[in-house]
PDB file of C-alpha atoms in Angstrom:
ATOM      1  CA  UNK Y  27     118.414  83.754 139.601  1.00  0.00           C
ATOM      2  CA  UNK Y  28     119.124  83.724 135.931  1.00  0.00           C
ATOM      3  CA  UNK Y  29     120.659  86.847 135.611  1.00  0.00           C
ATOM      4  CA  UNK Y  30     124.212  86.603 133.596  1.00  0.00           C
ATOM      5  CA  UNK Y  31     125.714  89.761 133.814  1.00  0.00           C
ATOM      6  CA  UNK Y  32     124.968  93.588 132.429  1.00  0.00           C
ATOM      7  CA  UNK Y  33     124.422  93.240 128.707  1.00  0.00           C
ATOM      8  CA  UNK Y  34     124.167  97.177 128.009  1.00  0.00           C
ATOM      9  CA  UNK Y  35     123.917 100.441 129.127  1.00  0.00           C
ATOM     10  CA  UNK Y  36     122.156 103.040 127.533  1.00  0.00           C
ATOM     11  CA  UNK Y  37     122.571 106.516 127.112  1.00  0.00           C
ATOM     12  CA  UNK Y  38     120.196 109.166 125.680  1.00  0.00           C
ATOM     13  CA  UNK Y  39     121.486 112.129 123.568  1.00  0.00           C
ATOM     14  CA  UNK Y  40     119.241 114.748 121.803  1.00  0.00           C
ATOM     15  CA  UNK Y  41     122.637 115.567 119.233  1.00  0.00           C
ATOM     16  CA  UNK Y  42     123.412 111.937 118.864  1.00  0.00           C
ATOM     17  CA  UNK Y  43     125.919 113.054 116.096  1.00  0.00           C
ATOM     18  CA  UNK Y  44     127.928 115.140 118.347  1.00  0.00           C
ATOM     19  CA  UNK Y  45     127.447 112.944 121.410  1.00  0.00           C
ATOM     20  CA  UNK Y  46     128.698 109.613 118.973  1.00  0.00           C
ATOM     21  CA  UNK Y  47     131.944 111.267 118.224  1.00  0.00           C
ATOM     22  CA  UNK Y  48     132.582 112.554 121.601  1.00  0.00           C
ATOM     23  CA  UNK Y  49     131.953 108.799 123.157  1.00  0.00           C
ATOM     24  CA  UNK Y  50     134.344 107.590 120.624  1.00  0.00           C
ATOM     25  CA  UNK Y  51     136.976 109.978 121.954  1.00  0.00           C
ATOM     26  CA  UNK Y  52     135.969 108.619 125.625  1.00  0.00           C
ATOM     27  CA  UNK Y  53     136.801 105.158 124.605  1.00  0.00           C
ATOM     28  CA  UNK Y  54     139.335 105.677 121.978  1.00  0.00           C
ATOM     29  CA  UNK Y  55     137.481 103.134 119.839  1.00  0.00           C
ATOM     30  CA  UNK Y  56     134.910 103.387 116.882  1.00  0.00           C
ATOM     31  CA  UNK Y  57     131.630 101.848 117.756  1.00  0.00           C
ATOM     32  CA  UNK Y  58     131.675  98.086 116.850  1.00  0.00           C
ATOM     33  CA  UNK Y  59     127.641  98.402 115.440  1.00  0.00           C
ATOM     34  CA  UNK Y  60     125.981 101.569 114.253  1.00  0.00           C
ATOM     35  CA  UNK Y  61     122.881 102.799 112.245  1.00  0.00           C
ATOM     36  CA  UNK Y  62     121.796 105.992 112.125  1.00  0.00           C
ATOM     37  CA  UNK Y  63     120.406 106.820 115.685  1.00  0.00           C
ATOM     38  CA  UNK Y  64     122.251 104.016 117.622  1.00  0.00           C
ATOM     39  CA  UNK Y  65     125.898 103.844 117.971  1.00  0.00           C
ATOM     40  CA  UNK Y  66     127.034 100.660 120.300  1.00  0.00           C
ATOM     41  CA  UNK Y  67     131.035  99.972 121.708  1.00  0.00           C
ATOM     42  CA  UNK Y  68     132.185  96.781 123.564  1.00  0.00           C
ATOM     43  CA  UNK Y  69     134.517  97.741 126.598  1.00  0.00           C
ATOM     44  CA  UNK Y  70     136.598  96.738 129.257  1.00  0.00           C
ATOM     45  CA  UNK Y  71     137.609  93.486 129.970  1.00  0.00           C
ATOM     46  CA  UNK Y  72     134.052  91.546 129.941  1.00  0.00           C
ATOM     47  CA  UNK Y  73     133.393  93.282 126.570  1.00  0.00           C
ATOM     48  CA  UNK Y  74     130.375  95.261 128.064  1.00  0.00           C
ATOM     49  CA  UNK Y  75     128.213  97.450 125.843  1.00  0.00           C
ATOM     50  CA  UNK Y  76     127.903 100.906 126.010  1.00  0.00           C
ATOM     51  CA  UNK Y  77     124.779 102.205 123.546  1.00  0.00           C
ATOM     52  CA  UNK Y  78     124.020 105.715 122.632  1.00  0.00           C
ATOM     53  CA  UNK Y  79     120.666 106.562 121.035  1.00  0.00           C
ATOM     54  CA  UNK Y  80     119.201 109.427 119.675  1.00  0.00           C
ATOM     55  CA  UNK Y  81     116.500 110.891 122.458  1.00  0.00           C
ATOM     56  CA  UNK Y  82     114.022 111.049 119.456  1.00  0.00           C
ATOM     57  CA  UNK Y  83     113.444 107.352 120.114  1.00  0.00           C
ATOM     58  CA  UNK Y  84     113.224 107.554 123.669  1.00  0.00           C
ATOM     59  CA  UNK Y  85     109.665 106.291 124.663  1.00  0.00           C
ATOM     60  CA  UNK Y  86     107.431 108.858 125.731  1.00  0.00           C
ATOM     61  CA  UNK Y  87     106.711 109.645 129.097  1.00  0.00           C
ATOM     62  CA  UNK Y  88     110.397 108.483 129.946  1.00  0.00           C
ATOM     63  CA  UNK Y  89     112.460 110.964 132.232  1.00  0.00           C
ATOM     64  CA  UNK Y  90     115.179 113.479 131.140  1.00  0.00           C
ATOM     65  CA  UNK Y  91     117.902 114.447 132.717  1.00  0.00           C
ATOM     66  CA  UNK Y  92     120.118 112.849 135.244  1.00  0.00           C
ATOM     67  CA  UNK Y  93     118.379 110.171 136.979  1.00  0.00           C
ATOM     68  CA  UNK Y  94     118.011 106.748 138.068  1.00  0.00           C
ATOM     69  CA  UNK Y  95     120.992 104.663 138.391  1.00  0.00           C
ATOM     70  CA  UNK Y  96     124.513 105.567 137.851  1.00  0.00           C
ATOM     71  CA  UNK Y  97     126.248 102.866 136.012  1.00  0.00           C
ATOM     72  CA  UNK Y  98     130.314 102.576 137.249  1.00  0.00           C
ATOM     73  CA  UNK Y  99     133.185 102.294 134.819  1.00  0.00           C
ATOM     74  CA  UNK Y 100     136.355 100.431 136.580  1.00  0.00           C
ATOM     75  CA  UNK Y 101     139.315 103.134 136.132  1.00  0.00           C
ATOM     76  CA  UNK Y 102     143.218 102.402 137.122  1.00  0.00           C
ATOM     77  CA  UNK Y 103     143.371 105.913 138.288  1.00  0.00           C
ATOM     78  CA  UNK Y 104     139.826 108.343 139.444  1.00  0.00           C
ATOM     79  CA  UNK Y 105     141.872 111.607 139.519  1.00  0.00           C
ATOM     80  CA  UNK Y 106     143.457 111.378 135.933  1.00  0.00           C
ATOM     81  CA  UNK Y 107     139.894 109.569 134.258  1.00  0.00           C
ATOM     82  CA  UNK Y 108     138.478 112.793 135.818  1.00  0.00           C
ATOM     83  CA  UNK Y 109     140.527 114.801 134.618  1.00  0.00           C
ATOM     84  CA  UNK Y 110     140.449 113.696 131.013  1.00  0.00           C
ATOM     85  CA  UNK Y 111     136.555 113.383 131.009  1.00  0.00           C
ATOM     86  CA  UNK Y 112     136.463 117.262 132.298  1.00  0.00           C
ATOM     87  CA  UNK Y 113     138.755 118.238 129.208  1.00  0.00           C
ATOM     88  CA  UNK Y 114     136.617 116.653 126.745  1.00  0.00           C
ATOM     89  CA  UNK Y 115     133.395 118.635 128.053  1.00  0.00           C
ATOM     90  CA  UNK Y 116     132.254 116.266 130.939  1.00  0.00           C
ATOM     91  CA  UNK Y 117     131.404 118.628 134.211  1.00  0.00           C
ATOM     92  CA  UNK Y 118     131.532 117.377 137.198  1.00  0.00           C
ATOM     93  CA  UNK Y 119     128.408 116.253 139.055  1.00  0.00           C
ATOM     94  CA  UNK Y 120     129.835 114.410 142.056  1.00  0.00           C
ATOM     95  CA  UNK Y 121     133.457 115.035 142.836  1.00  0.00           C
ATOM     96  CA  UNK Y 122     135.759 111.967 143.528  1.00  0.00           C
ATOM     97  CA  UNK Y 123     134.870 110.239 147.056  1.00  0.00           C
ATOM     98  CA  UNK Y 124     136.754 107.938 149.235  1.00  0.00           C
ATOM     99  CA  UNK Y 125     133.788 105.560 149.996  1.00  0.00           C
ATOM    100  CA  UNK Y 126     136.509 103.578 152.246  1.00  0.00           C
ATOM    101  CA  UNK Y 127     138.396  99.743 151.794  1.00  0.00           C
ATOM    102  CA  UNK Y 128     140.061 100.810 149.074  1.00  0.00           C
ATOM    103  CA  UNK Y 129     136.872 102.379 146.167  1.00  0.00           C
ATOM    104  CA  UNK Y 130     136.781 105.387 145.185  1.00  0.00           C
ATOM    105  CA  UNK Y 131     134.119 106.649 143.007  1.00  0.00           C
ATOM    106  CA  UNK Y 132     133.279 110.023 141.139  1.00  0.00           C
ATOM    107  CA  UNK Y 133     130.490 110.877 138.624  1.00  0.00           C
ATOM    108  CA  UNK Y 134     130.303 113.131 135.676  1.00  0.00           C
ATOM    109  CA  UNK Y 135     127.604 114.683 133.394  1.00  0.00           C
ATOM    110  CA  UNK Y 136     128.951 113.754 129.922  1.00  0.00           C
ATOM    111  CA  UNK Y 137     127.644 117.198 127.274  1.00  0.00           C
ATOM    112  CA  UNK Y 138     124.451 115.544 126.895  1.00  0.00           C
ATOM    113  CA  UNK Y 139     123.245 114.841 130.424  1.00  0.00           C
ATOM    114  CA  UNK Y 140     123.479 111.505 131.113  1.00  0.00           C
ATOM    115  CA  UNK Y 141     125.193 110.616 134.422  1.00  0.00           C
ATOM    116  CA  UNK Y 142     128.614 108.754 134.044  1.00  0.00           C
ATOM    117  CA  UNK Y 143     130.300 106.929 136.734  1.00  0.00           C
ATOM    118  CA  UNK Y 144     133.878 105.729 137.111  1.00  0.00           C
ATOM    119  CA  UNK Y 145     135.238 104.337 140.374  1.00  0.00           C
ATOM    120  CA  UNK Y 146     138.251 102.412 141.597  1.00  0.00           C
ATOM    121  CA  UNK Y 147     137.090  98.940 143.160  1.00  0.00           C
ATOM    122  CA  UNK Y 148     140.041  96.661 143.997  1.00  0.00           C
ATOM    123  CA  UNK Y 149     137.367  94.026 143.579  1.00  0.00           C
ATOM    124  CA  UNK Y 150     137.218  94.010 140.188  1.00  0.00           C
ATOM    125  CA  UNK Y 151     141.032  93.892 139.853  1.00  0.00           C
ATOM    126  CA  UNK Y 152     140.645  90.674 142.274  1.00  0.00           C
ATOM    127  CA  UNK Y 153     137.971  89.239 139.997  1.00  0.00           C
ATOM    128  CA  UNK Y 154     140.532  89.498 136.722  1.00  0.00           C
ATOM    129  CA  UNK Y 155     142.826  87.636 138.704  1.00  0.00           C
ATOM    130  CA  UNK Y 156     143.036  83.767 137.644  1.00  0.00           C
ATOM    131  CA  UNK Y 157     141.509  81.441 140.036  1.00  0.00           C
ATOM    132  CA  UNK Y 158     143.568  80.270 143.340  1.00  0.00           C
ATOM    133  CA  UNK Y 159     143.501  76.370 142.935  1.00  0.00           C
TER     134      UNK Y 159
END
């Protein structure tokens, strides 16, 4: 399989002027490329890109709302991510769940419908580790 790793993930906001400043609050960075209509950040510790673009350009026929696939953000903490994402407008659309060994995941609805997931996985913390030799 050639596949390297997630590249982006894409989110779809019909006030992408509103929805641009409130994802740069959510990250507490500026986006590292932007043009009118796209906005794109580099996160976390792989540098993974979160883009936002204005729903005029999404391609007709494509679905609204919250659906498809949830992408996860790793958090240190579920509870207090939560909680922050709630006071900047997020509403809750799954509530945080013990899914057992350790993750815990919850989802959101960001103020512009698009499904955002955050989740402990004590995986990822293993994978940041340096390699045993």
């Amino acid at each position: 399989m050639s596949l390297r790793g997630m590249a982006t993930v894409n989110y779809f906001a019909a006030d992408w002027s509103a929805a641009r400043d409130w994802y740069t609050r959510v990250t507490g960075a500026e986006p590292y490329f932007l043009r009118e209509g796209y906005a794109e950040w580099r996160l976390g510790d792989h540098r993974a890109e979160l883009g936002l673009i204005d729903a005029r350009f999404r391609a007709p026929g494509t679905p609204t709302g919250p659906v498809g696939s949830v992408l996860y953000w790793h958090v240190d903490d579920v509870q207090a991510e939560l909680a922050r994402l709630l006071d900047l407008g997020a509403t809750v659309h799954e509530p945080p769940q013990d899914r057992g060994h350790g993750f815990v995941t919850a989802t959101v609805l960001d103020p512009f419908g698009n499904l955002l997931g955050i989740m402990y996985n004590p995986h990822y913390l293993e994978m940041l580790s340096p390699p045993r030799r």
